[in-house]
Structure formats: structure tokens, C-alpha cells
Amino acid sequence: MAKAYKIVNSYIELAPGVRVPVRKHYEFRSGYRATIGKKAVIFRIPVLSGSRVGATQNLDKQLELSQPELEIEKKLTDWVRDTYQKKPEAFARLLPISLPDSGHILVMGQKFKINISGGRAFKSHRAEIDVYNPNLVRVELTYSDHRPKAEIVDTLLSRIFADRFHSVVWQRLEELNHRFFQVHVDGLSLKNTTSVWGSCSSKGNINLSSRLLLVPQKARDSVIIHELAHRIEMNHSKRYWKLGYDAMPDYDEAHEVLK
């Protein structure tokens, strides 16, 4: 694999008003290529080639002024736009989800109204539960962040609701633990993870995806039980699964919701 000299994050406009993120990898390589990744379009651009090989300390200057690299970048951009015209579905996971300025979300069985606004005066994004209305969340966005609006709001709401319901989830974890396992749990964290629903460390820390706040309690319980069982068996052996099914005989049905 070629060694990256510099990585630049930017955006490509596929069509008027349609933008996707791009990561430009300037590398010590001879060829160039573009791929459509899971989170961004990836450009791999050579910064040194042929007779133009020079002292590495001058690479920043070459990177700014090199016409060949600019031509390569244009070719890759044209390829991406052409691909979008022929196969727009290939970019579906990169396109931002449009959000209205207000809406509702059901968290732990409680309905919250979300109001989203923007303002140039803000130095950073912020979200908070309204002081006078505990069922209203106000989200304020800056204009300086060009990430998809949905991505920013998703992160902010995750933090708000993880903080709001941490004690409730912890209490439920303690109830299930006392009833079925009686194991030591050092702590609980709720994070905006998308690759796993939960994890457990050998030190006794249990991590749960904050997305579990959006699912029925039984589905959430299935993940908690799954991780508590790992405090006894840090594997997926027959003994491990027996622990889980003894605690929740209908585990498969409860967990199916998460699929």
C-alpha cells in the first residue's frame, strides 16, 4: 500500500445542490484511482512521479503548484460525476438525509419534539432540553460546519438522550444483573455506535449503543443480558449461550427487532 503524504477532506458537487464528502490521499505512488467508500469518495493521487521527484521537504510547495496533480484530480472528479449520472444509487450512503426544522422522536417510550435552528453567532453546535418544557429539545447549528445536517443532529441528540436516560438504563442493568448474574459491573457508557449494539471489557465496563434508547425495552434488555453474560464467559461458547437463554428464553425473538 502506498504511503500517504497528506490527506485532505473536502466535498464534491455531483450535481447542483448535491454534495458528497471526498478524502484526497496524496501518496508516494505512480498511479491514481478513485473509489466510492462507505463514508466518502476516496481519491488516491501521486505527489511524486518520473523526473519531478524532488526533496521531500519541498512537497508542500509541489502539492500546491503541481499542474499534473491538478489534472489528475480533475479526471477523478469527472469520473465521480459521470458515475453518479449513470449509477446514482452507488452514492446513496454518502448523500445527506434531509431534515425538517422540527419533528418528533420517541425515546424510551417518551415523545420529544425537536426544534432545529441555525445561527452565525454560535461558535459550536449545541443541543439542550428546554428548561420549561422537558419534552422539547432545541438544537442550534453553526453555519461553518459543512457536514451533512443529519449527521450533526444525530450526534447531538445521541449525547443529549444518553445523558438524560443513563441512570434509567443503569438501573435496568442492575435489576437484570441482580436477578440473573450477580456479577461485578464497573460502569456503563452510552455511545453513538453504529457497528455494534454493545460490548463488554474484561475490566467490567459495559458499552451500549445510544440507538438502543429508540427500541422497545425487551430488545434493549436482550443486549444488556448479552453483555452481562460476557462478564462470566468472554466468548460465544455453549456455556455462554446457556447463560443468556436461561435469563431470557425468548432472547432470539427479542433480539430480532434489532435486525
PDB file of C-alpha atoms in Angstrom, residues 33-243:
ATOM      1  CA  ARG A  33      -7.596   5.983  -8.705  1.00  0.00           C
ATOM      2  CA  ALA A  34     -10.984   6.856  -7.207  1.00  0.00           C
ATOM      3  CA  THR A  35     -13.288   4.622  -5.176  1.00  0.00           C
ATOM      4  CA  ILE A  36     -16.669   5.096  -3.547  1.00  0.00           C
ATOM      5  CA  GLY A  37     -16.144   4.285   0.130  1.00  0.00           C
ATOM      6  CA  LYS A  38     -18.594   3.802   2.977  1.00  0.00           C
ATOM      7  CA  LYS A  39     -18.191   7.332   4.340  1.00  0.00           C
ATOM      8  CA  ALA A  40     -16.603   9.275   1.472  1.00  0.00           C
ATOM      9  CA  VAL A  41     -15.299   9.141  -2.063  1.00  0.00           C
ATOM     10  CA  ILE A  42     -11.596   8.287  -1.921  1.00  0.00           C
ATOM     11  CA  PHE A  43      -9.043   9.868  -4.274  1.00  0.00           C
ATOM     12  CA  ARG A  44      -5.517   8.458  -4.426  1.00  0.00           C
ATOM     13  CA  ILE A  45      -3.257  10.990  -6.124  1.00  0.00           C
ATOM     14  CA  PRO A  46       0.507  10.658  -6.740  1.00  0.00           C
ATOM     15  CA  VAL A  47       2.591  13.570  -5.473  1.00  0.00           C
ATOM     16  CA  LEU A  48       5.895  12.407  -6.978  1.00  0.00           C
ATOM     17  CA  SER A  49       6.403  10.945 -10.421  1.00  0.00           C
ATOM     18  CA  GLY A  50       9.128  10.499 -13.028  1.00  0.00           C
ATOM     19  CA  SER A  51      11.558  13.371 -13.457  1.00  0.00           C
ATOM     20  CA  ARG A  52       9.704  15.538 -10.971  1.00  0.00           C
ATOM     21  CA  VAL A  53      10.991  13.628  -7.924  1.00  0.00           C
ATOM     22  CA  GLY A  54      12.484  16.217  -5.598  1.00  0.00           C
ATOM     23  CA  ALA A  55      13.450  16.784  -1.993  1.00  0.00           C
ATOM     24  CA  THR A  56      10.699  15.703   0.380  1.00  0.00           C
ATOM     25  CA  GLN A  57      10.925  18.962   2.299  1.00  0.00           C
ATOM     26  CA  ASN A  58       9.550  20.765  -0.781  1.00  0.00           C
ATOM     27  CA  LEU A  59       6.475  18.545  -1.128  1.00  0.00           C
ATOM     28  CA  ASP A  60       4.053  21.084   0.310  1.00  0.00           C
ATOM     29  CA  LYS A  61       5.068  23.580  -2.361  1.00  0.00           C
ATOM     30  CA  GLN A  62       4.838  20.932  -5.090  1.00  0.00           C
ATOM     31  CA  LEU A  63       1.425  19.905  -3.820  1.00  0.00           C
ATOM     32  CA  GLU A  64       0.120  23.436  -4.131  1.00  0.00           C
ATOM     33  CA  LEU A  65       1.607  24.217  -7.533  1.00  0.00           C
ATOM     34  CA  SER A  66       1.821  20.895  -9.392  1.00  0.00           C
ATOM     35  CA  GLN A  67      -0.290  21.023 -12.566  1.00  0.00           C
ATOM     36  CA  PRO A  68      -0.197  17.220 -13.159  1.00  0.00           C
ATOM     37  CA  GLU A  69      -1.805  16.545  -9.773  1.00  0.00           C
ATOM     38  CA  LEU A  70      -4.499  19.126 -10.521  1.00  0.00           C
ATOM     39  CA  GLU A  71      -5.192  17.434 -13.860  1.00  0.00           C
ATOM     40  CA  ILE A  72      -5.409  14.038 -12.174  1.00  0.00           C
ATOM     41  CA  GLU A  73      -7.784  15.412  -9.558  1.00  0.00           C
ATOM     42  CA  LYS A  74      -9.999  16.823 -12.308  1.00  0.00           C
ATOM     43  CA  LYS A  75     -10.056  13.445 -14.093  1.00  0.00           C
ATOM     44  CA  LEU A  76     -11.088  11.702 -10.879  1.00  0.00           C
ATOM     45  CA  THR A  77     -13.769  14.320 -10.181  1.00  0.00           C
ATOM     46  CA  ASP A  78     -15.143  13.920 -13.713  1.00  0.00           C
ATOM     47  CA  TRP A  79     -15.230  10.132 -13.234  1.00  0.00           C
ATOM     48  CA  VAL A  80     -17.187  10.501  -9.984  1.00  0.00           C
ATOM     49  CA  ARG A  81     -19.736  12.854 -11.551  1.00  0.00           C
ATOM     50  CA  ASP A  82     -20.100  10.608 -14.591  1.00  0.00           C
ATOM     51  CA  THR A  83     -20.627   7.589 -12.328  1.00  0.00           C
ATOM     52  CA  TYR A  84     -23.288   9.496 -10.400  1.00  0.00           C
ATOM     53  CA  GLN A  85     -25.171  10.225 -13.618  1.00  0.00           C
ATOM     54  CA  LYS A  86     -25.050   6.552 -14.660  1.00  0.00           C
ATOM     55  CA  LYS A  87     -25.487   4.912 -11.237  1.00  0.00           C
ATOM     56  CA  PRO A  88     -26.754   7.375  -8.592  1.00  0.00           C
ATOM     57  CA  GLU A  89     -27.693   4.540  -6.214  1.00  0.00           C
ATOM     58  CA  ALA A  90     -23.967   3.882  -5.667  1.00  0.00           C
ATOM     59  CA  PHE A  91     -23.801   7.163  -3.711  1.00  0.00           C
ATOM     60  CA  ALA A  92     -26.916   6.609  -1.563  1.00  0.00           C
ATOM     61  CA  ARG A  93     -24.963   6.017   1.663  1.00  0.00           C
ATOM     62  CA  LEU A  94     -22.961   9.232   1.163  1.00  0.00           C
ATOM     63  CA  LEU A  95     -25.858  11.579   0.472  1.00  0.00           C
ATOM     64  CA  PRO A  96     -27.166  13.616   3.427  1.00  0.00           C
ATOM     65  CA  ILE A  97     -30.600  12.870   4.802  1.00  0.00           C
ATOM     66  CA  SER A  98     -32.724  15.994   4.644  1.00  0.00           C
ATOM     67  CA  LEU A  99     -34.214  17.096   7.951  1.00  0.00           C
ATOM     68  CA  PRO A 100     -37.121  19.445   8.643  1.00  0.00           C
ATOM     69  CA  ASP A 101     -36.638  22.266  11.129  1.00  0.00           C
ATOM     70  CA  SER A 102     -38.879  20.464  13.616  1.00  0.00           C
ATOM     71  CA  GLY A 103     -40.108  16.952  14.252  1.00  0.00           C
ATOM     72  CA  HIS A 104     -40.687  14.314  16.902  1.00  0.00           C
ATOM     73  CA  ILE A 105     -38.724  11.340  18.191  1.00  0.00           C
ATOM     74  CA  LEU A 106     -39.729   8.554  20.585  1.00  0.00           C
ATOM     75  CA  VAL A 107     -37.009   7.830  23.150  1.00  0.00           C
ATOM     76  CA  MET A 108     -37.505   5.245  25.915  1.00  0.00           C
ATOM     77  CA  GLY A 109     -41.244   5.463  25.262  1.00  0.00           C
ATOM     78  CA  GLN A 110     -41.229   9.249  25.767  1.00  0.00           C
ATOM     79  CA  LYS A 111     -42.106  11.595  22.902  1.00  0.00           C
ATOM     80  CA  PHE A 112     -39.797  14.573  22.346  1.00  0.00           C
ATOM     81  CA  LYS A 113     -40.207  17.476  19.968  1.00  0.00           C
ATOM     82  CA  ILE A 114     -37.003  18.532  18.204  1.00  0.00           C
ATOM     83  CA  ASN A 115     -36.553  22.131  17.032  1.00  0.00           C
ATOM     84  CA  ILE A 116     -33.550  22.830  14.784  1.00  0.00           C
ATOM     85  CA  SER A 117     -32.221  26.315  14.058  1.00  0.00           C
ATOM     86  CA  GLY A 118     -29.011  27.860  12.778  1.00  0.00           C
ATOM     87  CA  GLY A 119     -27.070  30.996  13.579  1.00  0.00           C
ATOM     88  CA  ARG A 120     -23.757  32.557  12.598  1.00  0.00           C
ATOM     89  CA  ALA A 121     -23.102  33.749  16.160  1.00  0.00           C
ATOM     90  CA  PHE A 122     -22.609  30.247  17.526  1.00  0.00           C
ATOM     91  CA  LYS A 123     -19.028  29.048  17.861  1.00  0.00           C
ATOM     92  CA  SER A 124     -20.108  25.401  18.016  1.00  0.00           C
ATOM     93  CA  HIS A 125     -23.201  23.270  17.631  1.00  0.00           C
ATOM     94  CA  ARG A 126     -25.284  22.785  20.724  1.00  0.00           C
ATOM     95  CA  ALA A 127     -28.396  20.952  21.867  1.00  0.00           C
ATOM     96  CA  GLU A 128     -30.280  21.078  25.144  1.00  0.00           C
ATOM     97  CA  ILE A 129     -33.570  20.087  26.681  1.00  0.00           C
ATOM     98  CA  ASP A 130     -35.748  23.148  27.185  1.00  0.00           C
ATOM     99  CA  VAL A 131     -35.752  24.417  30.776  1.00  0.00           C
ATOM    100  CA  TYR A 132     -39.509  24.975  30.824  1.00  0.00           C
ATOM    101  CA  ASN A 133     -40.575  22.056  28.616  1.00  0.00           C
ATOM    102  CA  PRO A 134     -38.803  18.727  29.364  1.00  0.00           C
ATOM    103  CA  ASN A 135     -40.230  17.234  26.181  1.00  0.00           C
ATOM    104  CA  LEU A 136     -38.655  19.818  23.898  1.00  0.00           C
ATOM    105  CA  VAL A 137     -35.073  19.631  22.609  1.00  0.00           C
ATOM    106  CA  ARG A 138     -33.574  22.707  20.999  1.00  0.00           C
ATOM    107  CA  VAL A 139     -30.746  22.127  18.506  1.00  0.00           C
ATOM    108  CA  GLU A 140     -28.692  25.113  17.318  1.00  0.00           C
ATOM    109  CA  LEU A 141     -26.235  24.667  14.453  1.00  0.00           C
ATOM    110  CA  THR A 142     -23.388  26.833  13.215  1.00  0.00           C
ATOM    111  CA  TYR A 143     -23.044  27.722   9.541  1.00  0.00           C
ATOM    112  CA  SER A 144     -19.331  26.961   9.470  1.00  0.00           C
ATOM    113  CA  ASP A 145     -19.651  23.148   9.561  1.00  0.00           C
ATOM    114  CA  HIS A 146     -20.285  21.705   6.107  1.00  0.00           C
ATOM    115  CA  ARG A 147     -21.007  18.146   7.235  1.00  0.00           C
ATOM    116  CA  PRO A 148     -24.485  16.768   6.427  1.00  0.00           C
ATOM    117  CA  LYS A 149     -27.067  18.286   8.741  1.00  0.00           C
ATOM    118  CA  ALA A 150     -28.448  14.849   9.677  1.00  0.00           C
ATOM    119  CA  GLU A 151     -25.016  13.634  10.784  1.00  0.00           C
ATOM    120  CA  ILE A 152     -24.523  16.613  13.111  1.00  0.00           C
ATOM    121  CA  VAL A 153     -28.012  16.422  14.601  1.00  0.00           C
ATOM    122  CA  ASP A 154     -27.683  12.657  15.102  1.00  0.00           C
ATOM    123  CA  THR A 155     -24.520  13.165  17.174  1.00  0.00           C
ATOM    124  CA  LEU A 156     -26.024  15.989  19.250  1.00  0.00           C
ATOM    125  CA  LEU A 157     -29.237  14.105  20.036  1.00  0.00           C
ATOM    126  CA  SER A 158     -27.282  10.989  20.939  1.00  0.00           C
ATOM    127  CA  ARG A 159     -25.368  12.937  23.597  1.00  0.00           C
ATOM    128  CA  ILE A 160     -28.482  14.619  24.958  1.00  0.00           C
ATOM    129  CA  PHE A 161     -30.508  11.433  25.327  1.00  0.00           C
ATOM    130  CA  ALA A 162     -27.566   9.334  26.535  1.00  0.00           C
ATOM    131  CA  ASP A 163     -27.152  11.812  29.392  1.00  0.00           C
ATOM    132  CA  ARG A 164     -30.897  12.068  30.023  1.00  0.00           C
ATOM    133  CA  PHE A 165     -31.517   8.302  30.251  1.00  0.00           C
ATOM    134  CA  HIS A 166     -28.188   6.959  31.519  1.00  0.00           C
ATOM    135  CA  SER A 167     -29.475   6.465  35.075  1.00  0.00           C
ATOM    136  CA  VAL A 168     -32.619   4.697  33.809  1.00  0.00           C
ATOM    137  CA  VAL A 169     -30.614   2.242  31.691  1.00  0.00           C
ATOM    138  CA  TRP A 170     -28.131   1.723  34.541  1.00  0.00           C
ATOM    139  CA  GLN A 171     -30.983   0.911  36.928  1.00  0.00           C
ATOM    140  CA  ARG A 172     -32.378  -1.650  34.460  1.00  0.00           C
ATOM    141  CA  LEU A 173     -28.926  -3.177  34.015  1.00  0.00           C
ATOM    142  CA  GLU A 174     -28.586  -3.544  37.787  1.00  0.00           C
ATOM    143  CA  GLU A 175     -32.037  -5.196  38.011  1.00  0.00           C
ATOM    144  CA  LEU A 176     -31.203  -7.783  35.338  1.00  0.00           C
ATOM    145  CA  ASN A 177     -27.767  -8.344  36.799  1.00  0.00           C
ATOM    146  CA  HIS A 178     -29.115  -8.911  40.327  1.00  0.00           C
ATOM    147  CA  ARG A 179     -31.834 -11.252  39.067  1.00  0.00           C
ATOM    148  CA  PHE A 180     -29.756 -13.447  36.755  1.00  0.00           C
ATOM    149  CA  PHE A 181     -25.983 -12.955  37.027  1.00  0.00           C
ATOM    150  CA  GLN A 182     -24.743 -11.228  40.208  1.00  0.00           C
ATOM    151  CA  VAL A 183     -21.512 -10.139  38.527  1.00  0.00           C
ATOM    152  CA  HIS A 184     -19.374  -7.044  39.035  1.00  0.00           C
ATOM    153  CA  VAL A 185     -20.004  -4.251  36.521  1.00  0.00           C
ATOM    154  CA  ASP A 186     -17.566  -1.382  36.734  1.00  0.00           C
ATOM    155  CA  GLY A 187     -19.510   1.108  34.649  1.00  0.00           C
ATOM    156  CA  LEU A 188     -21.925   1.792  31.807  1.00  0.00           C
ATOM    157  CA  SER A 189     -21.488   4.072  28.804  1.00  0.00           C
ATOM    158  CA  LEU A 190     -23.965   5.020  26.096  1.00  0.00           C
ATOM    159  CA  LYS A 191     -22.293   5.995  22.842  1.00  0.00           C
ATOM    160  CA  ASN A 192     -23.480   6.705  19.322  1.00  0.00           C
ATOM    161  CA  THR A 193     -22.056   3.499  17.833  1.00  0.00           C
ATOM    162  CA  THR A 194     -23.418   2.018  14.629  1.00  0.00           C
ATOM    163  CA  SER A 195     -21.258  -1.082  14.122  1.00  0.00           C
ATOM    164  CA  VAL A 196     -22.289  -2.930  17.317  1.00  0.00           C
ATOM    165  CA  TRP A 197     -25.195  -2.758  19.753  1.00  0.00           C
ATOM    166  CA  GLY A 198     -22.987  -3.382  22.745  1.00  0.00           C
ATOM    167  CA  SER A 199     -19.631  -4.552  24.057  1.00  0.00           C
ATOM    168  CA  CYS A 200     -18.066  -5.628  27.334  1.00  0.00           C
ATOM    169  CA  SER A 201     -14.488  -5.238  28.504  1.00  0.00           C
ATOM    170  CA  SER A 202     -12.558  -7.666  30.689  1.00  0.00           C
ATOM    171  CA  LYS A 203     -12.434  -4.941  33.365  1.00  0.00           C
ATOM    172  CA  GLY A 204     -16.206  -4.922  33.680  1.00  0.00           C
ATOM    173  CA  ASN A 205     -17.168  -1.899  31.596  1.00  0.00           C
ATOM    174  CA  ILE A 206     -20.327  -2.331  29.527  1.00  0.00           C
ATOM    175  CA  ASN A 207     -20.823  -0.124  26.473  1.00  0.00           C
ATOM    176  CA  LEU A 208     -24.205   0.187  24.789  1.00  0.00           C
ATOM    177  CA  SER A 209     -25.205   1.970  21.616  1.00  0.00           C
ATOM    178  CA  SER A 210     -27.355   5.004  22.358  1.00  0.00           C
ATOM    179  CA  ARG A 211     -29.575   3.805  19.493  1.00  0.00           C
ATOM    180  CA  LEU A 212     -30.931   1.237  21.934  1.00  0.00           C
ATOM    181  CA  LEU A 213     -32.842   4.125  23.524  1.00  0.00           C
ATOM    182  CA  LEU A 214     -35.081   4.077  20.449  1.00  0.00           C
ATOM    183  CA  VAL A 215     -36.099   0.396  20.570  1.00  0.00           C
ATOM    184  CA  PRO A 216     -38.615  -1.495  22.751  1.00  0.00           C
ATOM    185  CA  GLN A 217     -37.415  -2.404  26.251  1.00  0.00           C
ATOM    186  CA  LYS A 218     -37.341  -6.131  25.548  1.00  0.00           C
ATOM    187  CA  ALA A 219     -34.953  -5.628  22.622  1.00  0.00           C
ATOM    188  CA  ARG A 220     -32.780  -3.378  24.794  1.00  0.00           C
ATOM    189  CA  ASP A 221     -32.862  -5.987  27.584  1.00  0.00           C
ATOM    190  CA  SER A 222     -31.603  -8.636  25.157  1.00  0.00           C
ATOM    191  CA  VAL A 223     -28.434  -6.622  24.545  1.00  0.00           C
ATOM    192  CA  ILE A 224     -27.923  -5.910  28.235  1.00  0.00           C
ATOM    193  CA  ILE A 225     -28.269  -9.628  29.015  1.00  0.00           C
ATOM    194  CA  HIS A 226     -25.920 -10.451  26.149  1.00  0.00           C
ATOM    195  CA  GLU A 227     -23.217  -8.233  27.661  1.00  0.00           C
ATOM    196  CA  LEU A 228     -23.844  -9.297  31.265  1.00  0.00           C
ATOM    197  CA  ALA A 229     -23.368 -12.924  30.235  1.00  0.00           C
ATOM    198  CA  HIS A 230     -19.978 -11.903  28.853  1.00  0.00           C
ATOM    199  CA  ARG A 231     -18.948 -10.940  32.391  1.00  0.00           C
ATOM    200  CA  ILE A 232     -18.949 -14.684  33.080  1.00  0.00           C
ATOM    201  CA  GLU A 233     -17.968 -16.060  29.681  1.00  0.00           C
ATOM    202  CA  MET A 234     -15.916 -13.758  27.425  1.00  0.00           C
ATOM    203  CA  ASN A 235     -16.756 -15.871  24.374  1.00  0.00           C
ATOM    204  CA  HIS A 236     -19.722 -17.293  22.476  1.00  0.00           C
ATOM    205  CA  SER A 237     -19.437 -20.874  23.691  1.00  0.00           C
ATOM    206  CA  LYS A 238     -22.377 -23.179  24.500  1.00  0.00           C
ATOM    207  CA  ARG A 239     -21.960 -22.251  28.165  1.00  0.00           C
ATOM    208  CA  TYR A 240     -22.196 -18.571  27.256  1.00  0.00           C
ATOM    209  CA  TRP A 241     -25.411 -19.009  25.257  1.00  0.00           C
ATOM    210  CA  LYS A 242     -26.950 -21.124  28.036  1.00  0.00           C
ATOM    211  CA  LEU A 243     -26.423 -18.203  30.426  1.00  0.00           C
TER     212      LEU A 243
END
